């Protein structure tokens, strides 16, 4: 069943272009209009939504953090993202105009299920983003947008994450379409870019050999830090989670803007720090700020692993290792920037002799609180 791959995780990483394409299939027509028939919440109800709350756990939570940037930018509806396990004990403020988005690969995560039940009791509408047909979370939701990643066997989520991102973008764009928000032109461009993104992910996968080599060379390290900004911040969190789960290493993701507020004290000679760099086009202020962050940490001895867009020359002088990713619109960058981090964690864990499909102490689906 591993089709020649050494692990399910490697197979699932390789399946990402198809998973992404399958999740988009039939949901965008030739004119760039989204048709999400399965979202049975009537357009009139979606037009009245005044708040979106995303609830999820683990990797699915990271997809939710990225969704917030897309939803708020394209729809101007306020969006909160919360760990499902925290949400229901917080007495959250919800009503009929709240759209709760519950993201779950398995559809059986108890914390997420409890959060959605809590939301429905308050009258909120719940839209599930889920990879498992007929599982509990979609069954208990008002509507479901299925991700079409196919079965994910490895405990560490990879292809499901990319398809969750696609689904989140589709929800954000659909809300924008239904509500006629003023980002009309931009939405057209993004829909076009999203339609072609599977081929871009494919290209990233073809260039992963240096990442594998780098991962093997860092297998003896105790700590790796990850930095990102804007949508790169959740990508950094995801990179750190993958490394914890698979390599049993201390790994932390930080918002690069927080460096001076504490984490920079951790930097010491030869500490590997992976930095996800935003596109120099678009939000160039963020790009320039992160380049100075890289300079600062390198001056303090960090071994910098820089993930940056092709053609971004500003990072070159400060990168001990440079990983190139194709240029994408800012909000879509997580679809390509996450891939090297998955490969990195998988290879590093393998080099440490770990069983990547079945990491210690973890279960694929957490059905207890
Ligand atoms: O099935 P779910 O998406 O609800 O699972 C949520 C988390 O348990 C899951 O993403 C977990 O963090 C993964 N092991 C991450 O690789």
Coordinates of C-alpha atoms and ligand atoms in Angstrom, one line a residue:
X1 CA 0.0 0.0 0.0
X2 CA 3.0 2.3 0.3
X3 CA 3.4 2.0 -3.5
X4 CA 7.2 1.8 -3.2
X5 CA 7.6 4.6 -0.7
X6 CA 9.6 3.9 2.5
X7 CA 6.7 5.3 4.6
X8 CA 3.1 6.4 4.3
X9 CA 4.3 9.9 5.2
X10 CA 6.6 10.1 2.2
X11 CA 3.8 8.8 0.0
X12 CA 1.3 11.3 1.3
X13 CA 3.8 14.2 0.9
X14 CA 4.2 13.1 -2.7
X15 CA 0.4 12.9 -3.2
X16 CA -0.1 16.5 -2.3
X17 CA -0.4 17.9 -5.8
X18 CA -3.2 15.5 -6.6
X19 CA -4.9 16.0 -3.2
X20 CA -4.9 19.8 -3.8
X21 CA -6.2 19.4 -7.4
X22 CA -8.9 17.0 -6.3
X23 CA -10.0 19.4 -3.6
X24 CA -10.4 22.1 -6.1
X25 CA -12.1 19.9 -8.7
X26 CA -15.6 21.0 -9.7
X27 CA -15.6 23.9 -7.3
X28 CA -14.4 26.6 -9.6
X29 CA -16.0 27.0 -13.0
X30 CA -14.3 28.2 -16.2
X31 CA -15.3 31.8 -15.5
X32 CA -13.7 31.7 -12.0
X33 CA -17.0 31.5 -10.2
X34 CA -17.1 29.2 -7.1
X35 CA -19.9 26.7 -6.9
X36 CA -19.9 25.1 -3.5
X37 CA -23.2 23.2 -3.7
X38 CA -22.4 21.2 -0.6
X39 CA -22.4 24.3 1.5
X40 CA -26.1 24.1 2.2
X41 CA -26.2 27.2 4.2
X42 CA -28.3 29.6 2.1
X43 CA -26.5 32.6 0.5
X44 CA -29.0 34.9 2.4
X45 CA -27.8 33.5 5.7
X46 CA -24.1 33.8 4.7
X47 CA -24.7 37.4 3.8
X48 CA -25.9 38.1 7.4
X49 CA -22.8 36.5 9.0
X50 CA -21.0 39.0 11.1
X51 CA -18.3 36.9 12.7
X52 CA -16.4 33.7 11.7
X53 CA -15.0 31.5 14.4
X54 CA -12.6 28.7 13.4
X55 CA -12.1 25.8 15.9
X56 CA -9.7 23.0 15.4
X57 CA -6.7 21.1 17.0
X58 CA -3.1 20.6 16.0
X59 CA -2.3 20.9 12.3
X60 CA -5.9 21.7 11.5
X61 CA -5.7 24.6 13.9
X62 CA -2.7 25.9 11.9
X63 CA -4.8 25.8 8.8
X64 CA -7.4 27.8 10.7
X65 CA -4.8 30.5 11.6
X66 CA -4.0 30.9 7.9
X67 CA -7.8 31.0 7.1
X68 CA -8.1 34.1 9.3
X69 CA -5.8 36.1 7.1
X70 CA -7.8 35.1 4.0
X71 CA -11.2 35.5 5.4
X72 CA -10.6 38.9 6.9
X73 CA -8.8 40.2 3.9
X74 CA -11.2 39.0 1.3
X75 CA -14.5 39.3 3.1
X76 CA -13.9 41.9 5.9
X77 CA -15.7 39.7 8.3
X78 CA -14.0 39.5 11.7
X79 CA -12.5 36.0 12.2
X80 CA -11.3 34.4 15.4
X81 CA -9.4 31.2 15.5
X82 CA -9.3 29.1 18.6
X83 CA -8.0 25.7 19.8
X84 CA -11.1 23.6 20.1
X85 CA -10.0 22.4 23.6
X86 CA -9.9 26.0 24.9
X87 CA -13.0 27.3 23.1
X88 CA -15.8 25.5 24.8
X89 CA -14.5 26.2 28.3
X90 CA -14.2 29.9 27.7
X91 CA -17.9 30.9 27.4
X92 CA -17.5 32.3 23.9
X93 CA -20.0 34.8 22.6
X94 CA -21.9 33.3 19.6
X95 CA -25.3 33.8 18.0
X96 CA -27.2 33.0 14.8
X97 CA -25.0 35.4 12.8
X98 CA -21.8 33.6 13.8
X99 CA -20.4 31.1 11.3
X100 CA -18.3 28.5 13.1
X101 CA -15.9 26.6 10.9
X102 CA -14.7 23.3 12.4
X103 CA -11.7 21.8 10.7
X104 CA -10.8 18.2 11.2
X105 CA -9.1 15.6 9.0
X106 CA -10.6 12.6 10.8
X107 CA -13.9 14.1 11.7
X108 CA -13.7 12.3 15.0
X109 CA -11.5 14.6 17.2
X110 CA -13.4 14.9 20.5
X111 CA -12.3 18.4 21.3
X112 CA -13.5 19.7 18.0
X113 CA -16.7 17.8 18.2
X114 CA -17.4 19.2 21.7
X115 CA -16.6 22.7 20.4
X116 CA -19.1 22.4 17.6
X117 CA -21.8 21.1 19.8
X118 CA -21.3 24.0 22.1
X119 CA -21.5 26.4 19.1
X120 CA -24.7 24.9 17.9
X121 CA -26.3 25.0 21.3
X122 CA -25.7 28.8 21.1
X123 CA -27.5 29.0 17.7
X124 CA -24.4 29.4 15.6
X125 CA -24.2 27.7 12.2
X126 CA -21.4 25.2 11.8
X127 CA -19.6 24.5 8.6
X128 CA -17.2 21.5 8.8
X129 CA -14.1 21.1 6.7
X130 CA -13.4 17.5 6.9
X131 CA -11.5 14.7 5.0
X132 CA -13.6 11.7 6.2
X133 CA -16.9 11.1 4.6
X134 CA -19.8 10.5 7.0
X135 CA -17.6 11.0 10.1
X136 CA -19.1 12.5 13.3
X137 CA -18.1 16.1 12.9
X138 CA -19.7 16.6 9.4
X139 CA -22.7 14.6 10.5
X140 CA -23.3 17.0 13.4
X141 CA -22.6 20.2 11.4
X142 CA -25.0 22.3 9.4
X143 CA -22.9 21.9 6.3
X144 CA -19.6 20.3 5.2
X145 CA -17.0 21.1 2.7
X146 CA -15.0 17.9 2.2
X147 CA -11.3 17.9 1.5
X148 CA -10.4 15.3 -1.1
X149 CA -7.0 14.3 0.2
X150 CA -7.9 10.6 0.2
X151 CA -7.1 8.5 3.3
X152 CA -4.2 9.8 5.4
X153 CA -2.5 7.0 7.2
X154 CA 0.6 8.6 8.7
X155 CA 0.0 10.1 12.1
X156 CA 1.6 13.4 11.1
X157 CA -0.7 15.3 8.8
X158 CA 0.6 16.5 5.5
X159 CA -1.7 16.2 2.5
X160 CA -4.7 16.8 4.7
X161 CA -3.2 20.1 5.8
X162 CA -2.7 21.3 2.3
X163 CA -6.2 20.4 1.3
X164 CA -7.6 22.1 4.5
X165 CA -5.8 25.3 3.3
X166 CA -7.5 24.9 -0.1
X167 CA -10.8 24.4 1.6
X168 CA -10.3 27.5 3.8
X169 CA -9.4 29.6 0.8
X170 CA -12.5 28.3 -1.0
X171 CA -14.7 29.2 2.0
X172 CA -13.1 32.7 2.2
X173 CA -13.5 33.3 -1.5
X174 CA -17.1 32.0 -1.5
X175 CA -18.0 34.2 1.3
X176 CA -16.5 37.1 -0.6
X177 CA -18.4 36.1 -3.8
X178 CA -21.8 35.7 -2.0
X179 CA -21.4 39.0 -0.2
X180 CA -20.0 40.9 -3.2
X181 CA -17.1 42.3 -1.3
X182 CA -15.0 44.9 -3.0
X183 CA -12.0 42.7 -3.6
X184 CA -13.6 41.5 -6.8
X185 CA -10.6 42.0 -9.0
X186 CA -8.2 40.5 -6.6
X187 CA -10.4 37.5 -6.0
X188 CA -10.4 36.8 -9.8
X189 CA -6.6 36.7 -9.8
X190 CA -6.4 34.6 -6.7
X191 CA -8.9 32.1 -8.1
X192 CA -6.7 31.8 -11.1
X193 CA -3.6 31.3 -9.1
X194 CA -5.4 28.8 -6.8
X195 CA -6.5 26.8 -9.9
X196 CA -2.9 26.3 -11.0
X197 CA -1.4 25.8 -7.5
X198 CA -1.2 22.0 -7.8
X199 CA 1.4 22.2 -10.5
X200 CA 3.4 24.7 -8.3
X201 CA 3.4 22.2 -5.4
X202 CA 4.6 19.6 -7.8
X203 CA 7.5 21.8 -8.7
X204 CA 8.4 22.3 -5.0
X205 CA 8.5 18.5 -4.5
X206 CA 11.0 18.2 -7.4
X207 CA 13.5 20.4 -5.7
X208 CA 13.6 18.8 -2.2
X209 CA 17.0 16.9 -2.4
X210 CA 19.0 19.7 -0.8
X211 CA 16.4 19.9 2.0
X212 CA 16.8 16.2 2.7
X213 CA 20.6 16.6 2.8
X214 CA 20.3 19.5 5.2
X215 CA 17.9 17.6 7.5
X216 CA 20.4 14.7 7.7
X217 CA 23.2 17.1 8.6
X218 CA 21.1 18.5 11.5
X219 CA 20.0 15.2 12.9
X220 CA 22.2 15.5 16.0
X221 CA 20.8 18.9 17.0
X222 CA 18.6 19.3 20.1
X223 CA 16.6 22.4 19.1
X224 CA 15.4 24.0 15.9
X225 CA 13.5 27.3 15.9
X226 CA 11.1 28.4 13.2
X227 CA 10.2 32.0 12.4
X228 CA 7.6 33.5 10.1
X229 CA 5.4 36.5 9.8
X230 CA 1.8 37.0 8.6
X231 CA 0.7 33.7 7.0
X232 CA 4.3 32.5 7.5
X233 CA 3.8 32.5 11.2
X234 CA 1.3 29.5 11.2
X235 CA 3.6 27.9 8.7
X236 CA 6.5 28.2 11.2
X237 CA 4.2 26.7 13.9
X238 CA 3.4 23.8 11.6
X239 CA 7.1 23.2 10.8
X240 CA 7.8 23.1 14.5
X241 CA 4.9 20.7 15.3
X242 CA 6.1 18.3 12.5
X243 CA 9.5 18.2 14.0
X244 CA 8.3 17.6 17.5
X245 CA 6.0 14.8 16.5
X246 CA 8.4 13.1 14.2
X247 CA 11.9 13.8 15.4
X248 CA 11.1 14.2 19.1
X249 CA 13.2 17.4 19.1
X250 CA 12.6 20.6 20.9
X251 CA 11.2 22.8 18.2
X252 CA 9.3 26.1 18.5
X253 CA 7.7 28.5 16.0
X254 CA 7.7 32.2 16.6
X255 CA 6.2 35.3 15.0
X256 CA 9.4 36.9 13.7
X257 CA 8.2 40.3 15.0
X258 CA 8.3 38.9 18.5
X259 CA 12.0 38.1 18.4
X260 CA 13.0 41.2 20.3
X261 CA 10.3 40.5 22.9
X262 CA 12.0 37.4 24.2
X263 CA 12.9 34.6 21.8
X264 CA 16.1 36.3 20.5
X265 CA 17.6 35.4 23.9
X266 CA 17.6 31.8 22.8
X267 CA 19.9 32.4 19.8
X268 CA 23.3 30.8 20.3
X269 CA 26.2 29.7 18.1
X270 CA 25.1 27.2 15.4
X271 CA 21.4 27.0 16.5
X272 CA 19.4 26.1 13.4
X273 CA 16.7 28.7 12.7
X274 CA 14.3 28.1 9.8
X275 CA 12.9 31.4 8.5
X276 CA 9.8 31.5 6.2
X277 CA 10.2 34.7 4.2
X278 CA 7.2 36.5 2.7
X279 CA 7.2 37.5 -0.9
X280 CA 9.2 40.7 -1.7
X281 CA 6.4 41.6 -4.0
X282 CA 3.0 42.6 -2.4
X283 CA 3.7 43.2 1.2
X284 CA 7.3 44.2 0.8
X285 CA 7.4 45.9 4.3
X286 CA 7.0 42.5 5.9
X287 CA 9.7 41.1 3.6
X288 CA 12.2 43.8 4.6
X289 CA 11.4 43.4 8.3
X290 CA 12.1 39.7 8.2
X291 CA 15.3 40.2 6.3
X292 CA 16.6 42.4 9.1
X293 CA 15.4 39.6 11.6
X294 CA 17.6 37.1 9.7
X295 CA 20.5 39.6 9.8
X296 CA 20.0 40.0 13.6
X297 CA 19.9 36.3 14.4
X298 CA 22.8 35.5 12.2
X299 CA 24.9 38.2 13.8
X300 CA 24.3 36.2 17.1
X301 CA 25.5 33.0 15.6
X302 CA 22.3 31.3 14.3
X303 CA 22.6 28.9 11.4
X304 CA 19.9 30.3 9.1
X305 CA 17.8 28.1 6.9
X306 CA 16.0 30.6 4.7
X307 CA 12.9 29.6 2.7
X308 CA 12.4 32.4 0.2
X309 CA 10.8 33.0 -3.2
X310 CA 12.7 32.5 -6.4
X311 CA 14.3 35.7 -7.4
X312 CA 14.5 37.1 -3.8
X313 CA 18.1 38.2 -3.8
X314 CA 17.9 40.3 -0.6
X315 CA 18.1 37.2 1.6
X316 CA 21.1 35.6 -0.1
X317 CA 23.9 37.3 2.0
X318 CA 22.3 36.1 5.3
X319 CA 21.3 32.5 4.4
X320 CA 23.5 29.7 5.5
X321 CA 21.1 27.4 3.6
X322 CA 18.7 28.7 1.0
X323 CA 15.5 26.9 0.0
X324 CA 13.8 28.3 -3.0
X325 CA 10.1 28.2 -3.5
X326 CA 8.1 29.5 -6.5
X327 CA 6.5 32.9 -6.4
X328 CA 2.9 32.8 -5.2
X329 CA 0.4 35.5 -4.0
X330 CA 1.1 36.2 -0.3
X331 CA -2.0 34.5 1.0
X332 CA -1.4 31.3 -0.9
X333 CA 2.3 31.0 0.1
X334 CA 1.6 28.5 2.9
X335 CA 0.6 25.9 0.2
X336 CA 4.2 25.9 -1.0
X337 CA 6.2 27.0 2.0
X338 CA 4.9 24.1 4.2
X339 CA 6.2 21.4 1.9
X340 CA 9.9 21.8 2.6
X341 CA 9.2 21.8 6.3
X342 CA 7.3 18.5 6.0
X343 CA 10.2 16.9 4.0
X344 CA 12.7 18.4 6.5
X345 CA 10.9 16.8 9.5
X346 CA 10.4 13.5 7.8
X347 CA 14.0 13.1 6.7
X348 CA 15.4 14.3 10.0
X349 CA 13.3 11.9 12.0
X350 CA 14.3 9.1 9.7
X351 CA 18.0 10.0 10.1
X352 CA 17.4 9.8 13.9
X353 CA 16.1 6.2 13.4
X354 CA 12.5 7.1 14.3
X355 CA 9.4 5.4 12.9
X356 CA 7.8 8.3 11.0
X357 CA 4.3 6.8 10.3
X358 CA 3.7 5.9 13.9
X359 CA 5.5 8.4 16.3
X360 CA 5.6 7.5 19.9
X361 CA 2.7 8.4 22.2
X362 CA 0.5 9.7 19.3
X363 CA -2.7 8.5 17.8
X364 CA -4.0 9.4 14.3
X365 CA -7.3 10.5 15.7
X366 CA -7.7 11.8 19.2
X367 CA -11.2 10.6 20.3
X368 CA -10.8 11.5 24.0
X369 CA -10.6 15.0 25.5
Ligands
LIG1 O1 -8.3 14.7 12.7 P1 -8.1 16.1 13.1 O2 -7.7 17.0 11.9 O3 -9.2 16.7 13.9 O4 -6.8 16.0 14.0 C1 -6.3 17.2 14.7 C2 -4.9 16.9 15.3 O5 -5.0 15.9 16.2 C3 -3.9 16.6 14.2 O6 -3.8 17.6 13.2 C4 -2.5 16.4 14.8 O7 -2.0 17.6 15.3 C5 -1.6 15.8 13.8 N1 -0.9 14.6 14.3 C6 -0.6 16.7 13.3 O8 0.4 16.2 12.4

